[in-house]
């Protein structure tokens, strides 16, 4: 069992109208290691660390124009704070498959933290990693992993529990993309 609040860091939140260099400066002046980029309408485009941001720093273009070069966005609800070994392993698999540097934690509709890939790796228990190819679980439970294939790069969301009405969530990056697709 891991507490998300113990492995998450507080991010600086910037608009997508800043250049990558200005975003690095904002991150440095805020004294944080994580940056969340939001569009003018309030949708999150990316959760970045300094190395990911440095790959974008070659140009003076605003971050909005560089969105297709940003790493995949993985969104996770911050509540409940307790995260089981199985959930942590699921999340680590998703981060590994997407090469995303971080996972964005949201509370309500606002970013409340970022969990870096290295923090996930440190929190993983070796005993929780199954060495067989059998996947456990109930096939009657709806999917908890979703992807927006209309986003470039793709946007992912890992639900902590199925939606009450069983529907898939809408894209967290751009609402007009509509409903996300289940990842099995």
Short mmCIF file of C-alpha atoms in Angstrom, two decimals:
data_model
loop_
_atom_site.label_atom_id
_atom_site.label_comp_id
_atom_site.label_asym_id
_atom_site.label_seq_id
_atom_site.Cartn_x
_atom_site.Cartn_y
_atom_site.Cartn_z
CA UNK A 1 0.00 0.00 0.00
CA UNK A 2 1.34 3.43 -1.01
CA UNK A 3 0.01 6.89 -0.24
CA UNK A 4 -0.11 9.03 -3.38
CA UNK A 5 0.47 12.14 -1.28
CA UNK A 6 3.85 10.73 -0.22
CA UNK A 7 5.17 10.17 -3.74
CA UNK A 8 3.59 13.19 -5.47
CA UNK A 9 5.14 16.62 -5.84
CA UNK A 10 3.38 19.94 -6.18
CA UNK A 11 3.57 21.35 -9.71
CA UNK A 12 3.77 24.86 -11.07
CA UNK A 13 0.84 25.54 -13.41
CA UNK A 14 1.47 27.66 -16.50
CA UNK A 15 -0.52 28.69 -19.53
CA UNK A 16 0.15 27.32 -22.98
CA UNK A 17 0.96 30.83 -24.23
CA UNK A 18 4.45 30.69 -22.63
CA UNK A 19 7.53 29.51 -24.48
CA UNK A 20 9.37 26.46 -23.17
CA UNK A 21 12.21 28.68 -21.94
CA UNK A 22 9.74 30.89 -20.02
CA UNK A 23 8.12 27.75 -18.58
CA UNK A 24 11.51 26.51 -17.32
CA UNK A 25 12.03 29.92 -15.74
CA UNK A 26 8.59 29.75 -14.09
CA UNK A 27 9.38 26.28 -12.76
CA UNK A 28 12.74 27.44 -11.39
CA UNK A 29 11.32 30.56 -9.76
CA UNK A 30 8.54 28.51 -8.13
CA UNK A 31 11.16 26.06 -6.80
CA UNK A 32 9.35 22.98 -8.08
CA UNK A 33 10.34 19.97 -10.18
CA UNK A 34 7.04 19.55 -12.05
CA UNK A 35 5.14 21.68 -14.50
CA UNK A 36 1.52 21.43 -15.63
CA UNK A 37 0.63 23.16 -18.92
CA UNK A 38 -2.95 24.38 -19.22
CA UNK A 39 -4.72 25.71 -22.30
CA UNK A 40 -6.54 29.05 -22.28
CA UNK A 41 -9.83 27.24 -21.67
CA UNK A 42 -8.40 25.44 -18.62
CA UNK A 43 -7.74 21.98 -20.06
CA UNK A 44 -4.46 20.32 -19.12
CA UNK A 45 -2.13 19.63 -22.05
CA UNK A 46 0.80 18.03 -20.24
CA UNK A 47 2.54 17.20 -16.97
CA UNK A 48 6.27 17.69 -17.50
CA UNK A 49 9.55 17.39 -15.67
CA UNK A 50 12.61 19.45 -16.56
CA UNK A 51 14.14 16.93 -19.02
CA UNK A 52 10.84 16.67 -20.93
CA UNK A 53 10.57 20.45 -21.00
CA UNK A 54 14.19 20.79 -22.16
CA UNK A 55 13.38 18.79 -25.31
CA UNK A 56 10.94 21.58 -26.25
CA UNK A 57 13.25 24.49 -25.43
CA UNK A 58 14.86 24.78 -28.88
CA UNK A 59 12.19 27.19 -30.09
CA UNK A 60 10.50 30.38 -28.93
CA UNK A 61 7.10 29.05 -30.01
CA UNK A 62 4.37 28.99 -27.36
CA UNK A 63 3.74 25.66 -25.65
CA UNK A 64 0.34 25.44 -27.38
CA UNK A 65 2.13 25.03 -30.71
CA UNK A 66 4.38 22.32 -29.23
CA UNK A 67 1.55 20.21 -27.77
CA UNK A 68 2.01 17.44 -30.34
CA UNK A 69 5.65 17.07 -29.24
CA UNK A 70 4.77 16.73 -25.55
CA UNK A 71 4.70 13.31 -23.87
CA UNK A 72 1.46 11.42 -23.39
CA UNK A 73 -0.77 12.76 -20.62
CA UNK A 74 -1.82 10.26 -17.95
CA UNK A 75 -4.46 11.53 -15.52
CA UNK A 76 -5.30 9.91 -12.19
CA UNK A 77 -7.76 10.95 -9.49
CA UNK A 78 -5.95 11.97 -6.30
CA UNK A 79 -8.59 10.43 -4.05
CA UNK A 80 -8.52 8.02 -2.35
CA UNK A 81 -4.95 8.62 -1.24
CA UNK A 82 -4.23 4.93 -0.62
CA UNK A 83 -2.97 3.06 -3.67
CA UNK A 84 -2.76 -0.74 -3.65
CA UNK A 85 0.19 -2.68 -5.06
CA UNK A 86 -2.03 -3.89 -7.93
CA UNK A 87 -3.09 -0.33 -8.80
CA UNK A 88 0.52 0.84 -8.61
CA UNK A 89 1.64 -1.97 -10.92
CA UNK A 90 -1.17 -1.10 -13.38
CA UNK A 91 -0.13 2.54 -13.37
CA UNK A 92 3.55 1.66 -13.80
CA UNK A 93 2.67 -0.52 -16.80
CA UNK A 94 0.77 2.37 -18.39
CA UNK A 95 3.61 4.84 -17.75
CA UNK A 96 6.10 2.38 -19.20
CA UNK A 97 3.97 1.71 -22.29
CA UNK A 98 3.57 5.42 -23.04
CA UNK A 99 7.07 6.60 -22.04
CA UNK A 100 5.40 9.39 -20.10
CA UNK A 101 7.69 11.11 -17.57
CA UNK A 102 4.89 11.74 -15.07
CA UNK A 103 1.30 11.14 -14.01
CA UNK A 104 -0.99 14.07 -13.27
CA UNK A 105 -3.08 13.82 -10.10
CA UNK A 106 -6.35 15.74 -10.22
CA UNK A 107 -8.73 16.65 -7.43
CA UNK A 108 -12.02 17.72 -8.88
CA UNK A 109 -10.99 19.40 -12.10
CA UNK A 110 -7.73 20.94 -10.92
CA UNK A 111 -4.17 19.59 -10.86
CA UNK A 112 -3.09 18.78 -7.29
CA UNK A 113 0.12 16.86 -7.85
CA UNK A 114 2.48 15.06 -10.18
CA UNK A 115 3.97 11.60 -9.65
CA UNK A 116 7.19 11.11 -11.55
CA UNK A 117 8.12 7.87 -13.28
CA UNK A 118 11.12 7.48 -10.93
CA UNK A 119 8.84 7.83 -7.87
CA UNK A 120 6.60 5.06 -9.20
CA UNK A 121 9.61 2.84 -9.75
CA UNK A 122 10.83 3.46 -6.20
CA UNK A 123 7.39 2.75 -4.74
CA UNK A 124 6.92 -0.56 -6.57
CA UNK A 125 7.23 -3.61 -4.38
CA UNK A 126 9.16 -6.43 -6.02
CA UNK A 127 6.72 -8.94 -4.55
CA UNK A 128 3.81 -7.22 -6.30
CA UNK A 129 5.26 -7.84 -9.75
CA UNK A 130 3.81 -11.07 -11.11
CA UNK A 131 6.19 -13.18 -13.14
CA UNK A 132 3.51 -15.21 -14.92
CA UNK A 133 1.44 -14.21 -17.93
CA UNK A 134 -1.92 -14.69 -16.20
CA UNK A 135 -3.92 -11.57 -15.55
CA UNK A 136 -6.17 -11.67 -12.51
CA UNK A 137 -9.47 -9.86 -12.23
CA UNK A 138 -13.18 -9.98 -12.82
CA UNK A 139 -14.15 -9.82 -16.53
CA UNK A 140 -17.50 -8.29 -15.58
CA UNK A 141 -15.92 -5.13 -14.17
CA UNK A 142 -15.84 -2.27 -16.69
CA UNK A 143 -12.51 -1.00 -17.97
CA UNK A 144 -10.62 1.48 -15.80
CA UNK A 145 -8.00 2.49 -18.40
CA UNK A 146 -9.02 4.87 -21.16
CA UNK A 147 -7.25 6.56 -24.06
CA UNK A 148 -8.18 9.45 -26.31
CA UNK A 149 -6.84 8.43 -29.70
CA UNK A 150 -7.75 11.83 -31.17
CA UNK A 151 -5.11 13.55 -29.01
CA UNK A 152 -1.57 13.86 -30.35
CA UNK A 153 0.17 12.44 -28.41
CA UNK A 154 -2.57 10.27 -26.91
CA UNK A 155 -4.13 11.26 -23.60
CA UNK A 156 -4.72 8.54 -21.00
CA UNK A 157 -6.89 8.32 -17.92
CA UNK A 158 -6.80 5.64 -15.24
CA UNK A 159 -10.00 5.65 -13.19
CA UNK A 160 -9.86 4.59 -9.55
CA UNK A 161 -13.39 3.15 -9.76
CA UNK A 162 -15.88 2.68 -12.60
CA UNK A 163 -18.10 5.66 -13.42
CA UNK A 164 -21.46 5.33 -11.59
CA UNK A 165 -23.39 5.04 -14.85
CA UNK A 166 -20.77 2.79 -16.48
CA UNK A 167 -19.92 5.33 -19.21
CA UNK A 168 -16.42 6.04 -20.42
CA UNK A 169 -14.96 9.43 -19.38
CA UNK A 170 -14.55 12.31 -21.81
CA UNK A 171 -11.13 13.41 -23.01
CA UNK A 172 -9.35 15.30 -20.24
CA UNK A 173 -7.18 17.29 -22.64
CA UNK A 174 -9.71 18.59 -25.20
CA UNK A 175 -13.39 18.20 -24.37
CA UNK A 176 -14.51 18.30 -28.02
CA UNK A 177 -12.69 14.99 -28.62
CA UNK A 178 -15.56 13.38 -26.75
CA UNK A 179 -15.59 9.99 -25.07
CA UNK A 180 -12.32 8.13 -24.54
CA UNK A 181 -11.84 4.51 -25.63
CA UNK A 182 -11.32 1.65 -23.18
CA UNK A 183 -7.86 0.05 -23.09
CA UNK A 184 -8.05 -3.66 -22.39
#
